[in-house]
mmCIF file of C-alpha atoms in Angstrom:
data_model
loop_
_atom_site.group_PDB
_atom_site.id
_atom_site.type_symbol
_atom_site.label_atom_id
_atom_site.label_comp_id
_atom_site.label_asym_id
_atom_site.label_seq_id
_atom_site.Cartn_x
_atom_site.Cartn_y
_atom_site.Cartn_z
ATOM 1 C CA UNK A 311 1.636 17.606 -38.440
ATOM 2 C CA UNK A 312 -1.974 16.438 -38.039
ATOM 3 C CA UNK A 313 -0.941 12.827 -38.567
ATOM 4 C CA UNK A 314 1.836 13.164 -35.991
ATOM 5 C CA UNK A 315 -0.574 14.652 -33.459
ATOM 6 C CA UNK A 316 -3.074 11.876 -34.113
ATOM 7 C CA UNK A 317 -0.362 9.264 -33.616
ATOM 8 C CA UNK A 318 0.782 10.851 -30.349
ATOM 9 C CA UNK A 319 -2.790 11.140 -29.106
ATOM 10 C CA UNK A 320 -3.437 7.480 -29.939
ATOM 11 C CA UNK A 321 -0.241 6.415 -28.162
ATOM 12 C CA UNK A 322 -1.183 8.463 -25.091
ATOM 13 C CA UNK A 323 -4.652 6.907 -24.929
ATOM 14 C CA UNK A 324 -3.159 3.439 -25.355
ATOM 15 C CA UNK A 325 -0.500 4.112 -22.718
ATOM 16 C CA UNK A 326 -3.024 5.060 -20.067
ATOM 17 C CA UNK A 327 -5.317 2.238 -21.127
ATOM 18 C CA UNK A 328 -2.498 -0.296 -20.779
ATOM 19 C CA UNK A 329 -1.485 1.147 -17.403
ATOM 20 C CA UNK A 330 -5.086 0.934 -16.239
ATOM 21 C CA UNK A 331 -5.286 -2.729 -17.229
ATOM 22 C CA UNK A 332 -1.846 -3.415 -15.759
ATOM 23 C CA UNK A 333 -2.845 -1.799 -12.462
ATOM 24 C CA UNK A 334 -5.996 -3.864 -12.009
ATOM 25 C CA UNK A 335 -4.284 -7.063 -13.096
ATOM 26 C CA UNK A 336 -1.511 -6.534 -10.552
ATOM 27 C CA UNK A 337 -4.141 -5.712 -7.925
ATOM 28 C CA UNK A 338 -5.900 -9.000 -8.745
ATOM 29 C CA UNK A 339 -2.686 -10.939 -8.152
ATOM 30 C CA UNK A 340 -2.815 -9.737 -4.545
ATOM 31 C CA UNK A 341 -6.326 -11.059 -3.925
ATOM 32 C CA UNK A 342 -6.643 -14.585 -2.477
ATOM 33 C CA UNK A 343 -9.625 -15.294 -4.737
ATOM 34 C CA UNK A 344 -7.303 -15.242 -7.781
ATOM 35 C CA UNK A 345 -6.145 -18.693 -6.650
ATOM 36 C CA UNK A 346 -3.008 -19.964 -8.421
ATOM 37 C CA UNK A 347 -2.125 -16.430 -9.576
ATOM 38 C CA UNK A 348 -2.229 -15.242 -5.958
ATOM 39 C CA UNK A 349 -0.110 -18.158 -4.796
ATOM 40 C CA UNK A 350 2.458 -17.686 -7.557
ATOM 41 C CA UNK A 351 2.784 -13.914 -7.238
ATOM 42 C CA UNK A 352 1.878 -12.804 -3.743
ATOM 43 C CA UNK A 353 2.757 -15.911 -1.755
ATOM 44 C CA UNK A 354 5.734 -16.834 -3.936
ATOM 45 C CA UNK A 355 7.240 -13.416 -4.656
ATOM 46 C CA UNK A 356 6.238 -11.394 -1.596
ATOM 47 C CA UNK A 357 6.236 -13.969 1.173
ATOM 48 C CA UNK A 358 8.813 -16.498 0.027
ATOM 49 C CA UNK A 359 11.334 -14.714 -2.198
ATOM 50 C CA UNK A 360 11.241 -11.093 -1.024
ATOM 51 C CA UNK A 361 9.689 -10.614 2.418
ATOM 52 C CA UNK A 362 10.288 -7.289 4.155
ATOM 53 C CA UNK A 363 13.340 -8.678 5.927
ATOM 54 C CA UNK A 364 14.959 -9.641 2.591
ATOM 55 C CA UNK A 365 14.205 -6.948 0.044
ATOM 56 C CA UNK A 366 17.479 -7.343 -1.893
ATOM 57 C CA UNK A 367 19.736 -10.125 -3.082
ATOM 58 C CA UNK A 368 22.918 -10.426 -5.105
ATOM 59 C CA UNK A 369 21.092 -12.796 -7.424
ATOM 60 C CA UNK A 370 17.435 -12.273 -8.246
ATOM 61 C CA UNK A 371 16.550 -15.909 -7.750
ATOM 62 C CA UNK A 372 16.961 -17.466 -4.307
ATOM 63 C CA UNK A 373 17.904 -20.745 -6.014
ATOM 64 C CA UNK A 374 20.903 -19.118 -7.653
ATOM 65 C CA UNK A 375 19.738 -19.055 -11.259
ATOM 66 C CA UNK A 376 19.125 -16.086 -13.515
ATOM 67 C CA UNK A 377 15.556 -15.610 -12.331
ATOM 68 C CA UNK A 378 13.905 -16.361 -15.688
ATOM 69 C CA UNK A 379 10.872 -18.630 -15.291
ATOM 70 C CA UNK A 380 12.004 -19.774 -11.844
ATOM 71 C CA UNK A 381 9.155 -18.153 -9.943
ATOM 72 C CA UNK A 382 6.574 -17.903 -12.709
ATOM 73 C CA UNK A 383 6.645 -14.114 -12.880
ATOM 74 C CA UNK A 384 7.408 -13.985 -16.584
ATOM 75 C CA UNK A 385 4.508 -16.331 -17.314
ATOM 76 C CA UNK A 386 2.079 -14.500 -15.025
ATOM 77 C CA UNK A 387 2.714 -11.163 -16.699
ATOM 78 C CA UNK A 388 3.920 -12.365 -20.103
ATOM 79 C CA UNK A 389 1.038 -14.593 -21.203
ATOM 80 C CA UNK A 390 -1.639 -11.870 -20.829
ATOM 81 C CA UNK A 391 0.590 -9.496 -22.800
ATOM 82 C CA UNK A 392 0.994 -12.060 -25.575
ATOM 83 C CA UNK A 393 -2.753 -12.577 -25.678
ATOM 84 C CA UNK A 394 -3.367 -8.833 -25.834
ATOM 85 C CA UNK A 395 -0.950 -8.369 -28.730
ATOM 86 C CA UNK A 396 -2.463 -11.266 -30.703
ATOM 87 C CA UNK A 397 -5.957 -9.880 -30.105
ATOM 88 C CA UNK A 398 -4.834 -6.429 -31.242
ATOM 89 C CA UNK A 399 -3.596 -7.731 -34.594
ATOM 90 C CA UNK A 400 -6.756 -9.803 -35.000
ATOM 91 C CA UNK A 401 -9.283 -7.101 -34.146
ATOM 92 C CA UNK A 402 -7.651 -3.735 -34.894
ATOM 93 C CA UNK A 403 -6.177 -2.040 -37.924
ATOM 94 C CA UNK A 404 -2.506 -2.687 -38.635
ATOM 95 C CA UNK A 405 -1.378 0.798 -37.587
ATOM 96 C CA UNK A 406 -3.371 0.756 -34.350
ATOM 97 C CA UNK A 407 -2.143 -2.743 -33.514
ATOM 98 C CA UNK A 408 1.493 -1.789 -34.123
ATOM 99 C CA UNK A 409 1.118 1.290 -31.929
ATOM 100 C CA UNK A 410 -0.536 -0.704 -29.150
ATOM 101 C CA UNK A 411 2.150 -3.392 -29.350
ATOM 102 C CA UNK A 412 4.877 -0.769 -28.987
ATOM 103 C CA UNK A 413 3.143 0.739 -25.968
ATOM 104 C CA UNK A 414 2.556 -2.650 -24.334
ATOM 105 C CA UNK A 415 6.176 -3.710 -24.841
ATOM 106 C CA UNK A 416 7.402 -0.379 -23.489
ATOM 107 C CA UNK A 417 5.348 -0.777 -20.303
ATOM 108 C CA UNK A 418 6.314 -4.439 -19.951
ATOM 109 C CA UNK A 419 10.056 -4.041 -20.561
ATOM 110 C CA UNK A 420 10.585 -0.943 -18.450
ATOM 111 C CA UNK A 421 8.458 -2.409 -15.665
ATOM 112 C CA UNK A 422 10.256 -5.756 -15.681
ATOM 113 C CA UNK A 423 13.728 -4.223 -15.803
ATOM 114 C CA UNK A 424 12.911 -1.740 -13.043
ATOM 115 C CA UNK A 425 11.167 -4.298 -10.859
ATOM 116 C CA UNK A 426 13.962 -6.845 -10.927
ATOM 117 C CA UNK A 427 16.477 -4.055 -10.283
ATOM 118 C CA UNK A 428 14.539 -2.939 -7.206
ATOM 119 C CA UNK A 429 15.261 -6.328 -5.649
ATOM 120 C CA UNK A 430 18.969 -6.439 -6.441
ATOM 121 C CA UNK A 431 21.877 -4.966 -4.555
ATOM 122 C CA UNK A 432 23.609 -2.100 -6.320
ATOM 123 C CA UNK A 433 26.459 -4.417 -7.315
ATOM 124 C CA UNK A 434 24.802 -7.793 -7.838
ATOM 125 C CA UNK A 435 26.195 -11.005 -9.221
ATOM 126 C CA UNK A 436 23.433 -11.379 -11.801
ATOM 127 C CA UNK A 437 20.419 -9.610 -13.215
ATOM 128 C CA UNK A 438 17.603 -11.659 -14.778
ATOM 129 C CA UNK A 439 16.773 -9.190 -17.551
ATOM 130 C CA UNK A 440 19.777 -7.023 -18.374
ATOM 131 C CA UNK A 441 23.574 -7.164 -17.961
ATOM 132 C CA UNK A 442 24.880 -6.208 -14.524
ATOM 133 C CA UNK A 443 26.732 -3.196 -15.955
ATOM 134 C CA UNK A 444 23.433 -1.852 -17.242
ATOM 135 C CA UNK A 445 21.779 -2.412 -13.861
ATOM 136 C CA UNK A 446 24.484 -0.196 -12.359
ATOM 137 C CA UNK A 447 23.376 2.559 -14.728
ATOM 138 C CA UNK A 448 19.731 2.032 -13.867
ATOM 139 C CA UNK A 449 20.368 2.560 -10.155
ATOM 140 C CA UNK A 450 21.903 5.965 -10.935
ATOM 141 C CA UNK A 451 18.751 7.316 -12.556
ATOM 142 C CA UNK A 452 17.537 10.299 -10.493
ATOM 143 C CA UNK A 453 14.068 8.787 -10.095
ATOM 144 C CA UNK A 454 15.287 5.272 -9.251
ATOM 145 C CA UNK A 455 15.586 5.470 -5.451
ATOM 146 C CA UNK A 456 12.155 6.989 -5.045
ATOM 147 C CA UNK A 457 10.560 4.324 -7.220
ATOM 148 C CA UNK A 458 12.485 1.636 -5.354
ATOM 149 C CA UNK A 459 11.180 2.990 -2.057
ATOM 150 C CA UNK A 460 7.622 2.974 -3.396
ATOM 151 C CA UNK A 461 8.032 -0.659 -4.415
ATOM 152 C CA UNK A 462 9.485 -1.517 -1.008
ATOM 153 C CA UNK A 463 6.315 -0.065 0.511
ATOM 154 C CA UNK A 464 4.361 -2.324 -1.853
ATOM 155 C CA UNK A 465 6.109 -5.288 -0.234
ATOM 156 C CA UNK A 466 5.421 -3.862 3.221
ATOM 157 C CA UNK A 467 1.764 -3.078 2.449
ATOM 158 C CA UNK A 468 0.128 -5.485 0.004
ATOM 159 C CA UNK A 469 -2.618 -3.010 -0.944
ATOM 160 C CA UNK A 470 -0.381 -0.077 -1.914
ATOM 161 C CA UNK A 471 1.737 1.021 -4.918
ATOM 162 C CA UNK A 472 0.862 -1.409 -7.679
ATOM 163 C CA UNK A 473 2.828 0.522 -10.294
ATOM 164 C CA UNK A 474 6.439 -0.167 -11.194
ATOM 165 C CA UNK A 475 7.643 2.921 -13.064
ATOM 166 C CA UNK A 476 4.412 4.916 -13.191
ATOM 167 C CA UNK A 477 2.252 5.385 -10.115
ATOM 168 C CA UNK A 478 -0.436 7.596 -11.603
ATOM 169 C CA UNK A 479 -3.046 4.836 -11.379
ATOM 170 C CA UNK A 480 -2.226 4.388 -7.696
ATOM 171 C CA UNK A 481 -2.870 8.091 -7.167
ATOM 172 C CA UNK A 482 -6.108 7.863 -9.134
ATOM 173 C CA UNK A 483 -7.488 4.887 -7.201
ATOM 174 C CA UNK A 484 -6.171 5.850 -3.762
ATOM 175 C CA UNK A 485 -3.517 3.151 -3.347
ATOM 176 C CA UNK A 486 -0.495 5.456 -3.549
ATOM 177 C CA UNK A 487 1.673 5.604 -0.429
ATOM 178 C CA UNK A 488 5.135 7.138 0.022
ATOM 179 C CA UNK A 489 5.449 6.770 3.809
ATOM 180 C CA UNK A 490 7.407 3.778 5.097
ATOM 181 C CA UNK A 491 6.030 2.119 8.223
ATOM 182 C CA UNK A 492 8.704 1.853 10.892
ATOM 183 C CA UNK A 493 9.231 -1.882 10.477
ATOM 184 C CA UNK A 494 9.937 -1.354 6.787
ATOM 185 C CA UNK A 495 12.149 1.688 7.389
ATOM 186 C CA UNK A 496 14.182 -0.396 9.833
ATOM 187 C CA UNK A 497 14.607 -3.163 7.268
ATOM 188 C CA UNK A 498 15.767 -0.605 4.685
ATOM 189 C CA UNK A 499 18.282 0.887 7.132
ATOM 190 C CA UNK A 500 19.794 -2.556 7.663
ATOM 191 C CA UNK A 501 20.460 -3.015 3.957
ATOM 192 C CA UNK A 502 24.059 -2.715 2.832
ATOM 193 C CA UNK A 503 23.217 0.070 0.352
ATOM 194 C CA UNK A 504 21.337 2.106 2.974
ATOM 195 C CA UNK A 505 23.770 5.005 2.594
ATOM 196 C CA UNK A 506 22.750 5.325 -1.051
ATOM 197 C CA UNK A 507 19.104 5.549 0.015
ATOM 198 C CA UNK A 508 19.881 8.402 2.385
ATOM 199 C CA UNK A 509 22.002 10.296 -0.142
ATOM 200 C CA UNK A 510 19.565 10.005 -3.039
ATOM 201 C CA UNK A 511 17.061 12.688 -3.900
ATOM 202 C CA UNK A 512 13.408 11.820 -3.417
ATOM 203 C CA UNK A 513 12.444 13.908 -6.452
ATOM 204 C CA UNK A 514 10.917 11.674 -9.119
ATOM 205 C CA UNK A 515 10.317 14.417 -11.677
ATOM 206 C CA UNK A 516 11.157 13.645 -15.296
ATOM 207 C CA UNK A 517 13.795 16.328 -15.649
ATOM 208 C CA UNK A 518 16.775 16.748 -18.013
ATOM 209 C CA UNK A 519 19.040 14.737 -15.711
ATOM 210 C CA UNK A 520 16.713 11.761 -15.772
ATOM 211 C CA UNK A 521 16.341 11.907 -19.547
ATOM 212 C CA UNK A 522 20.088 12.260 -20.110
ATOM 213 C CA UNK A 523 20.900 9.210 -17.974
ATOM 214 C CA UNK A 524 17.956 7.183 -19.262
ATOM 215 C CA UNK A 525 18.832 7.411 -22.973
ATOM 216 C CA UNK A 526 21.831 4.995 -22.826
ATOM 217 C CA UNK A 527 19.789 2.620 -20.657
ATOM 218 C CA UNK A 528 16.943 2.630 -23.160
ATOM 219 C CA UNK A 529 19.282 2.090 -26.093
ATOM 220 C CA UNK A 530 20.947 -0.835 -24.376
ATOM 221 C CA UNK A 531 17.643 -2.504 -23.423
ATOM 222 C CA UNK A 532 16.123 -2.146 -26.889
#
């Protein structure tokens, strides 16, 4: 039991540490002084691919491909993760490095799957990370619509909601916002799945319903 508790405590510390690093890295991508990172992420993703007027597509990539490596997003977020994992195995004990790798991959995979889903219609033609049928399960998660709204606000306000599936760091550092400005609310109302937004609960609590629906999604992704 003591070993299990130690393992859980280590994973919890690593989880919040990774989320802290992820938060500030994402924040940096929104600062003009980050140069090519700013141009690739903020200018490319926010201004070119998904401005407020075009929050969703049938295909993630505007050019019609799968979305992988077409806008640099996988490189921007993937290369730092690879470097972190390599450093962990170089500097830490094997058990600590394995635990950290699992936590990092969990944050990366869930964040990437959720983020790309936020920008797809409910019944898209393609999904860059998972099969379309799995995306249709993701959008039925009880917490999904609220998280999607929070990410829409991120596109409407560049200094708010830097999380993807976990917004605790935004609450901690004062960047959390769950109120849509009118121009963004109008854009959301014009979307073809607007009725689903209105019908969905805004409760993002991790309850039994969320867990029950999330298990098959998790199994399919992993």
